[in-house]
Each structure stands twice: as C-alpha cells, then as structure tokens.
C-alpha cells in the first residue's frame, strides 16, 4: 500500500493527482446541481486539440483521469526498477509528457463516439418564439389564462401559455403576436395581430 501511495503523491503523478481531486469535486457539484457540465464551453476551444464535440469538462476530465492512470502506473514501475538519482528524475520528466500524450490520444478516440450524445444544436428555445405569430386555442385570453399554438421556424409546433395585459378580443382561432416572455410565470405576452398588415409575399 505504501508503494502505491508514494507513487500517487510523488513526481510526476502528484500533478495529476491534484487535478484529479479538482475533477472529482467538480462532478460532485454537477451531481448536486450546483454546477453545469458545460460551464467552461464558452471559455475554452477544444477543437484545436481535436477534442471537440463534447463539453470541455468531459474531455478535460478524460485527459486528466487517463494521464493520472498512465503516470501512476509508470511511477510504480519506475520505483520497482531500482533507479535513483538524476536518472530517475529524467525518466520521471519523460513519464510526465508521455502520460499527457497517451491521455490525449486515447481521449481523441473516446470523444468521437461520445460526441453523438452531445448534439451541437440545442434545439428551439422559448425565446425563439418571441416575435412570431400564434393561433389562440382557448375561448379567451386574459391576464391569468390562455393558450396558443405556435409554429417554430424549423416547422415544429408547440402549445404555449399566453397572457395579455389589456382587454382585446382574443378568442379561439384568432391570431396573436408573441412580443415577450415571462421567465417567472413561464408564459408569453400576446397581443392581437391583423394578418392584413403582413407585407405581400414576393412572387
């Protein structure tokens, strides 16, 4: 057991051990809901390292875990080799870079199939509906009640909650304009829309 502990806290594995502790802590926060798995996607570009297609946290965690494993295994073998002094430090430095290279190569292979689980297109957002017209699907719409059907720009449809601040006539089948979204109430503000005001389509 002492041999393995010495390898984990000795050079070069100790560098990866510290990083691995941070990685484990981060994923614990993700499990607890205190952090998002894609928190670093806007800060780091992994495409240049051929590690794109998955969240930065995933690719970085793989690199760190694999580098730790390679360095740990190499450190145990070096300790058993009986080398000491400058030669041991030289091989330790070489192991540091070899572990990183190994981790990068394996991670490149792993992220390719994993990328299918992380599509680049996040899909339509509720904010994408703002500015679109909708068809009222309830008998009336007021400040507390109302539903409408909206067609997204990709052709999909959705039934949404709508509210209006005035007393305009919005009944079943009428057309409304979604002009704002209320995050707290999770509904859209709607106003009557006259289709006659639409510009004629180009022939």
PDB file of C-alpha atoms in Angstrom:
ATOM      1  CA  UNK A   1       0.000   0.000   0.000  1.00  0.00           C
ATOM      2  CA  UNK A   2       2.884   2.359   0.812  1.00  0.00           C
ATOM      3  CA  UNK A   3       4.275   1.803  -2.656  1.00  0.00           C
ATOM      4  CA  UNK A   4       1.055   2.926  -4.307  1.00  0.00           C
ATOM      5  CA  UNK A   5       0.654   5.948  -2.019  1.00  0.00           C
ATOM      6  CA  UNK A   6       4.218   7.026  -2.762  1.00  0.00           C
ATOM      7  CA  UNK A   7       3.511   6.739  -6.490  1.00  0.00           C
ATOM      8  CA  UNK A   8       0.309   8.815  -6.178  1.00  0.00           C
ATOM      9  CA  UNK A   9       1.962  11.667  -4.274  1.00  0.00           C
ATOM     10  CA  UNK A  10       5.365  11.501  -5.966  1.00  0.00           C
ATOM     11  CA  UNK A  11       6.580  13.255  -9.086  1.00  0.00           C
ATOM     12  CA  UNK A  12       5.124  13.354 -11.712  1.00  0.00           C
ATOM     13  CA  UNK A  13       1.841  11.707 -10.641  1.00  0.00           C
ATOM     14  CA  UNK A  14       1.202  14.250  -7.885  1.00  0.00           C
ATOM     15  CA  UNK A  15       0.476  16.869 -10.571  1.00  0.00           C
ATOM     16  CA  UNK A  16      -2.297  14.723 -11.988  1.00  0.00           C
ATOM     17  CA  UNK A  17      -3.471  13.649  -8.527  1.00  0.00           C
ATOM     18  CA  UNK A  18      -4.164  17.286  -7.622  1.00  0.00           C
ATOM     19  CA  UNK A  19      -6.022  17.837 -10.894  1.00  0.00           C
ATOM     20  CA  UNK A  20      -7.991  14.630 -10.387  1.00  0.00           C
ATOM     21  CA  UNK A  21      -9.172  15.835  -6.974  1.00  0.00           C
ATOM     22  CA  UNK A  22     -10.491  19.010  -8.651  1.00  0.00           C
ATOM     23  CA  UNK A  23     -12.227  16.943 -11.343  1.00  0.00           C
ATOM     24  CA  UNK A  24     -13.929  14.703  -8.780  1.00  0.00           C
ATOM     25  CA  UNK A  25     -15.038  17.759  -6.811  1.00  0.00           C
ATOM     26  CA  UNK A  26     -16.449  19.383  -9.951  1.00  0.00           C
ATOM     27  CA  UNK A  27     -18.520  16.339 -10.911  1.00  0.00           C
ATOM     28  CA  UNK A  28     -19.831  16.091  -7.360  1.00  0.00           C
ATOM     29  CA  UNK A  29     -21.065  19.672  -7.715  1.00  0.00           C
ATOM     30  CA  UNK A  30     -22.702  18.731 -11.026  1.00  0.00           C
ATOM     31  CA  UNK A  31     -24.475  15.795  -9.373  1.00  0.00           C
ATOM     32  CA  UNK A  32     -25.688  18.104  -6.612  1.00  0.00           C
ATOM     33  CA  UNK A  33     -26.947  20.623  -9.159  1.00  0.00           C
ATOM     34  CA  UNK A  34     -24.526  23.343  -8.071  1.00  0.00           C
ATOM     35  CA  UNK A  35     -22.696  23.395 -11.422  1.00  0.00           C
ATOM     36  CA  UNK A  36     -23.386  22.689 -15.090  1.00  0.00           C
ATOM     37  CA  UNK A  37     -21.418  20.125 -17.092  1.00  0.00           C
ATOM     38  CA  UNK A  38     -20.928  22.655 -19.905  1.00  0.00           C
ATOM     39  CA  UNK A  39     -19.810  25.515 -17.637  1.00  0.00           C
ATOM     40  CA  UNK A  40     -16.498  26.014 -19.459  1.00  0.00           C
ATOM     41  CA  UNK A  41     -17.646  25.604 -23.066  1.00  0.00           C
ATOM     42  CA  UNK A  42     -17.509  29.346 -23.797  1.00  0.00           C
ATOM     43  CA  UNK A  43     -14.060  29.757 -22.226  1.00  0.00           C
ATOM     44  CA  UNK A  44     -12.018  27.010 -23.905  1.00  0.00           C
ATOM     45  CA  UNK A  45     -11.862  25.855 -27.524  1.00  0.00           C
ATOM     46  CA  UNK A  46     -11.027  22.141 -27.612  1.00  0.00           C
ATOM     47  CA  UNK A  47     -11.454  21.822 -31.376  1.00  0.00           C
ATOM     48  CA  UNK A  48      -7.844  22.924 -31.844  1.00  0.00           C
ATOM     49  CA  UNK A  49      -6.782  19.862 -29.836  1.00  0.00           C
ATOM     50  CA  UNK A  50      -9.133  17.570 -31.779  1.00  0.00           C
ATOM     51  CA  UNK A  51     -11.155  17.064 -28.600  1.00  0.00           C
ATOM     52  CA  UNK A  52     -14.289  18.931 -29.676  1.00  0.00           C
ATOM     53  CA  UNK A  53     -17.798  17.528 -29.912  1.00  0.00           C
ATOM     54  CA  UNK A  54     -18.271  17.061 -26.160  1.00  0.00           C
ATOM     55  CA  UNK A  55     -18.352  19.564 -23.272  1.00  0.00           C
ATOM     56  CA  UNK A  56     -14.934  20.845 -22.226  1.00  0.00           C
ATOM     57  CA  UNK A  57     -15.447  19.378 -18.758  1.00  0.00           C
ATOM     58  CA  UNK A  58     -15.889  15.890 -20.239  1.00  0.00           C
ATOM     59  CA  UNK A  59     -12.809  15.960 -22.465  1.00  0.00           C
ATOM     60  CA  UNK A  60     -10.669  17.585 -19.744  1.00  0.00           C
ATOM     61  CA  UNK A  61     -11.809  15.032 -17.175  1.00  0.00           C
ATOM     62  CA  UNK A  62     -10.906  12.183 -19.516  1.00  0.00           C
ATOM     63  CA  UNK A  63      -7.463  13.633 -20.219  1.00  0.00           C
ATOM     64  CA  UNK A  64      -6.733  14.136 -16.513  1.00  0.00           C
ATOM     65  CA  UNK A  65      -8.007  10.700 -15.455  1.00  0.00           C
ATOM     66  CA  UNK A  66      -6.115   8.884 -18.212  1.00  0.00           C
ATOM     67  CA  UNK A  67      -2.941  10.895 -17.617  1.00  0.00           C
ATOM     68  CA  UNK A  68      -3.147  10.106 -13.892  1.00  0.00           C
ATOM     69  CA  UNK A  69      -3.556   6.394 -14.595  1.00  0.00           C
ATOM     70  CA  UNK A  70      -0.638   6.317 -17.043  1.00  0.00           C
ATOM     71  CA  UNK A  71       1.605   8.344 -14.748  1.00  0.00           C
ATOM     72  CA  UNK A  72       0.645   6.302 -11.705  1.00  0.00           C
ATOM     73  CA  UNK A  73       1.366   3.018 -13.470  1.00  0.00           C
ATOM     74  CA  UNK A  74       4.664   4.328 -14.829  1.00  0.00           C
ATOM     75  CA  UNK A  75       5.703   5.646 -11.414  1.00  0.00           C
ATOM     76  CA  UNK A  76       5.116   2.244  -9.808  1.00  0.00           C
ATOM     77  CA  UNK A  77       7.219   0.559 -12.497  1.00  0.00           C
ATOM     78  CA  UNK A  78       9.993   3.140 -12.103  1.00  0.00           C
ATOM     79  CA  UNK A  79      10.024   2.636  -8.330  1.00  0.00           C
ATOM     80  CA  UNK A  80      10.373  -1.109  -8.800  1.00  0.00           C
ATOM     81  CA  UNK A  81      13.187  -0.670 -11.334  1.00  0.00           C
ATOM     82  CA  UNK A  82      15.651   0.337  -8.628  1.00  0.00           C
ATOM     83  CA  UNK A  83      16.773   3.512 -10.437  1.00  0.00           C
ATOM     84  CA  UNK A  84      17.724   6.530  -8.362  1.00  0.00           C
ATOM     85  CA  UNK A  85      19.220  10.000  -8.607  1.00  0.00           C
ATOM     86  CA  UNK A  86      19.344  12.009 -11.803  1.00  0.00           C
ATOM     87  CA  UNK A  87      18.338   9.065 -13.981  1.00  0.00           C
ATOM     88  CA  UNK A  88      15.125   8.578 -12.007  1.00  0.00           C
ATOM     89  CA  UNK A  89      14.236  12.276 -12.316  1.00  0.00           C
ATOM     90  CA  UNK A  90      14.961  12.159 -16.058  1.00  0.00           C
ATOM     91  CA  UNK A  91      12.621   9.231 -16.573  1.00  0.00           C
ATOM     92  CA  UNK A  92      10.070  10.935 -14.339  1.00  0.00           C
ATOM     93  CA  UNK A  93      10.054  14.017 -16.563  1.00  0.00           C
ATOM     94  CA  UNK A  94       9.738  11.807 -19.648  1.00  0.00           C
ATOM     95  CA  UNK A  95       6.830   9.985 -17.983  1.00  0.00           C
ATOM     96  CA  UNK A  96       5.053  13.299 -17.426  1.00  0.00           C
ATOM     97  CA  UNK A  97       4.983  14.111 -21.136  1.00  0.00           C
ATOM     98  CA  UNK A  98       4.357  10.500 -22.162  1.00  0.00           C
ATOM     99  CA  UNK A  99       1.321  10.347 -19.859  1.00  0.00           C
ATOM    100  CA  UNK A 100      -0.120  13.530 -21.361  1.00  0.00           C
ATOM    101  CA  UNK A 101       0.448  12.248 -24.890  1.00  0.00           C
ATOM    102  CA  UNK A 102      -1.160   8.908 -24.041  1.00  0.00           C
ATOM    103  CA  UNK A 103      -4.157  10.610 -22.428  1.00  0.00           C
ATOM    104  CA  UNK A 104      -4.638  12.950 -25.394  1.00  0.00           C
ATOM    105  CA  UNK A 105      -4.503  10.116 -27.945  1.00  0.00           C
ATOM    106  CA  UNK A 106      -6.977   7.927 -26.058  1.00  0.00           C
ATOM    107  CA  UNK A 107      -9.321  10.836 -25.360  1.00  0.00           C
ATOM    108  CA  UNK A 108      -9.374  11.701 -29.064  1.00  0.00           C
ATOM    109  CA  UNK A 109     -10.608   8.192 -29.799  1.00  0.00           C
ATOM    110  CA  UNK A 110     -13.163   8.224 -26.995  1.00  0.00           C
ATOM    111  CA  UNK A 111     -14.775  11.603 -27.701  1.00  0.00           C
ATOM    112  CA  UNK A 112     -15.710  10.668 -31.261  1.00  0.00           C
ATOM    113  CA  UNK A 113     -18.469   8.212 -30.283  1.00  0.00           C
ATOM    114  CA  UNK A 114     -19.357  10.333 -27.249  1.00  0.00           C
ATOM    115  CA  UNK A 115     -19.970  13.364 -29.477  1.00  0.00           C
ATOM    116  CA  UNK A 116     -23.197  11.735 -30.690  1.00  0.00           C
ATOM    117  CA  UNK A 117     -24.584  12.119 -27.186  1.00  0.00           C
ATOM    118  CA  UNK A 118     -23.926  15.887 -27.201  1.00  0.00           C
ATOM    119  CA  UNK A 119     -25.592  17.415 -30.288  1.00  0.00           C
ATOM    120  CA  UNK A 120     -24.364  20.889 -31.204  1.00  0.00           C
ATOM    121  CA  UNK A 121     -27.856  22.223 -31.915  1.00  0.00           C
ATOM    122  CA  UNK A 122     -29.576  22.879 -28.587  1.00  0.00           C
ATOM    123  CA  UNK A 123     -32.997  22.895 -30.227  1.00  0.00           C
ATOM    124  CA  UNK A 124     -35.560  25.676 -30.199  1.00  0.00           C
ATOM    125  CA  UNK A 125     -35.623  27.923 -27.137  1.00  0.00           C
ATOM    126  CA  UNK A 126     -38.695  29.612 -25.756  1.00  0.00           C
ATOM    127  CA  UNK A 127     -37.093  32.940 -26.575  1.00  0.00           C
ATOM    128  CA  UNK A 128     -37.105  31.857 -30.235  1.00  0.00           C
ATOM    129  CA  UNK A 129     -40.902  32.166 -30.203  1.00  0.00           C
ATOM    130  CA  UNK A 130     -40.819  35.868 -29.351  1.00  0.00           C
ATOM    131  CA  UNK A 131     -41.759  37.838 -32.462  1.00  0.00           C
ATOM    132  CA  UNK A 132     -43.759  35.003 -34.018  1.00  0.00           C
ATOM    133  CA  UNK A 133     -47.496  34.868 -34.547  1.00  0.00           C
ATOM    134  CA  UNK A 134     -49.655  32.250 -32.868  1.00  0.00           C
ATOM    135  CA  UNK A 135     -53.170  30.865 -33.041  1.00  0.00           C
ATOM    136  CA  UNK A 136     -55.259  31.157 -29.871  1.00  0.00           C
ATOM    137  CA  UNK A 137     -56.504  27.753 -28.677  1.00  0.00           C
ATOM    138  CA  UNK A 138     -58.715  28.810 -25.753  1.00  0.00           C
ATOM    139  CA  UNK A 139     -62.055  30.619 -25.603  1.00  0.00           C
ATOM    140  CA  UNK A 140     -60.414  33.771 -24.268  1.00  0.00           C
ATOM    141  CA  UNK A 141     -57.096  35.196 -23.127  1.00  0.00           C
ATOM    142  CA  UNK A 142     -56.655  37.473 -20.145  1.00  0.00           C
ATOM    143  CA  UNK A 143     -54.012  38.264 -17.539  1.00  0.00           C
ATOM    144  CA  UNK A 144     -54.426  34.865 -15.851  1.00  0.00           C
ATOM    145  CA  UNK A 145     -55.450  32.395 -18.550  1.00  0.00           C
ATOM    146  CA  UNK A 146     -54.819  31.475 -22.155  1.00  0.00           C
ATOM    147  CA  UNK A 147     -53.162  29.013 -24.501  1.00  0.00           C
ATOM    148  CA  UNK A 148     -51.994  29.255 -28.081  1.00  0.00           C
ATOM    149  CA  UNK A 149     -50.343  27.162 -30.756  1.00  0.00           C
ATOM    150  CA  UNK A 150     -47.164  28.497 -32.325  1.00  0.00           C
ATOM    151  CA  UNK A 151     -45.122  27.202 -35.230  1.00  0.00           C
ATOM    152  CA  UNK A 152     -41.362  27.472 -34.803  1.00  0.00           C
ATOM    153  CA  UNK A 153     -39.056  28.490 -37.617  1.00  0.00           C
ATOM    154  CA  UNK A 154     -37.994  24.865 -38.060  1.00  0.00           C
ATOM    155  CA  UNK A 155     -41.610  23.853 -38.749  1.00  0.00           C
ATOM    156  CA  UNK A 156     -42.367  22.240 -35.383  1.00  0.00           C
ATOM    157  CA  UNK A 157     -45.417  23.339 -33.397  1.00  0.00           C
ATOM    158  CA  UNK A 158     -45.960  23.801 -29.683  1.00  0.00           C
ATOM    159  CA  UNK A 159     -48.838  24.694 -27.381  1.00  0.00           C
ATOM    160  CA  UNK A 160     -47.791  27.508 -25.056  1.00  0.00           C
ATOM    161  CA  UNK A 161     -49.248  29.536 -22.213  1.00  0.00           C
ATOM    162  CA  UNK A 162     -50.164  33.103 -23.194  1.00  0.00           C
ATOM    163  CA  UNK A 163     -51.411  36.153 -21.314  1.00  0.00           C
ATOM    164  CA  UNK A 164     -52.445  39.669 -22.318  1.00  0.00           C
ATOM    165  CA  UNK A 165     -52.287  42.872 -20.328  1.00  0.00           C
ATOM    166  CA  UNK A 166     -55.309  44.523 -21.975  1.00  0.00           C
ATOM    167  CA  UNK A 167     -58.864  43.520 -22.779  1.00  0.00           C
ATOM    168  CA  UNK A 168     -58.544  42.943 -26.524  1.00  0.00           C
ATOM    169  CA  UNK A 169     -60.669  40.269 -28.117  1.00  0.00           C
ATOM    170  CA  UNK A 170     -58.510  37.168 -28.295  1.00  0.00           C
ATOM    171  CA  UNK A 171     -60.640  34.072 -28.767  1.00  0.00           C
ATOM    172  CA  UNK A 172     -60.332  30.613 -30.282  1.00  0.00           C
ATOM    173  CA  UNK A 173     -58.812  30.727 -33.758  1.00  0.00           C
ATOM    174  CA  UNK A 174     -57.697  34.361 -33.644  1.00  0.00           C
ATOM    175  CA  UNK A 175     -54.126  35.354 -34.426  1.00  0.00           C
ATOM    176  CA  UNK A 176     -51.836  36.871 -31.840  1.00  0.00           C
ATOM    177  CA  UNK A 177     -48.309  38.232 -31.785  1.00  0.00           C
ATOM    178  CA  UNK A 178     -45.909  36.968 -29.124  1.00  0.00           C
ATOM    179  CA  UNK A 179     -43.928  40.025 -28.056  1.00  0.00           C
ATOM    180  CA  UNK A 180     -42.321  38.980 -24.740  1.00  0.00           C
ATOM    181  CA  UNK A 181     -41.668  36.015 -22.480  1.00  0.00           C
ATOM    182  CA  UNK A 182     -42.109  35.983 -18.714  1.00  0.00           C
ATOM    183  CA  UNK A 183     -39.485  33.722 -17.128  1.00  0.00           C
ATOM    184  CA  UNK A 184     -41.131  33.777 -13.716  1.00  0.00           C
ATOM    185  CA  UNK A 185     -44.604  32.798 -14.863  1.00  0.00           C
ATOM    186  CA  UNK A 186     -43.338  30.778 -17.845  1.00  0.00           C
ATOM    187  CA  UNK A 187     -45.804  32.327 -20.276  1.00  0.00           C
ATOM    188  CA  UNK A 188     -45.754  34.628 -23.290  1.00  0.00           C
ATOM    189  CA  UNK A 189     -47.312  38.068 -23.540  1.00  0.00           C
ATOM    190  CA  UNK A 190     -49.539  38.215 -26.587  1.00  0.00           C
ATOM    191  CA  UNK A 191     -51.311  40.985 -28.482  1.00  0.00           C
ATOM    192  CA  UNK A 192     -53.874  40.839 -31.299  1.00  0.00           C
ATOM    193  CA  UNK A 193     -52.338  40.640 -34.761  1.00  0.00           C
ATOM    194  CA  UNK A 194     -54.008  41.626 -38.005  1.00  0.00           C
ATOM    195  CA  UNK A 195     -52.785  39.350 -40.786  1.00  0.00           C
ATOM    196  CA  UNK A 196     -53.815  42.036 -43.281  1.00  0.00           C
ATOM    197  CA  UNK A 197     -50.856  44.099 -42.088  1.00  0.00           C
ATOM    198  CA  UNK A 198     -48.380  41.473 -43.335  1.00  0.00           C
ATOM    199  CA  UNK A 199     -46.403  42.564 -46.403  1.00  0.00           C
ATOM    200  CA  UNK A 200     -47.296  40.690 -49.582  1.00  0.00           C
ATOM    201  CA  UNK A 201     -45.012  37.739 -50.295  1.00  0.00           C
ATOM    202  CA  UNK A 202     -42.703  38.018 -53.297  1.00  0.00           C
ATOM    203  CA  UNK A 203     -43.861  36.070 -56.302  1.00  0.00           C
TER     204      UNK A 203
END
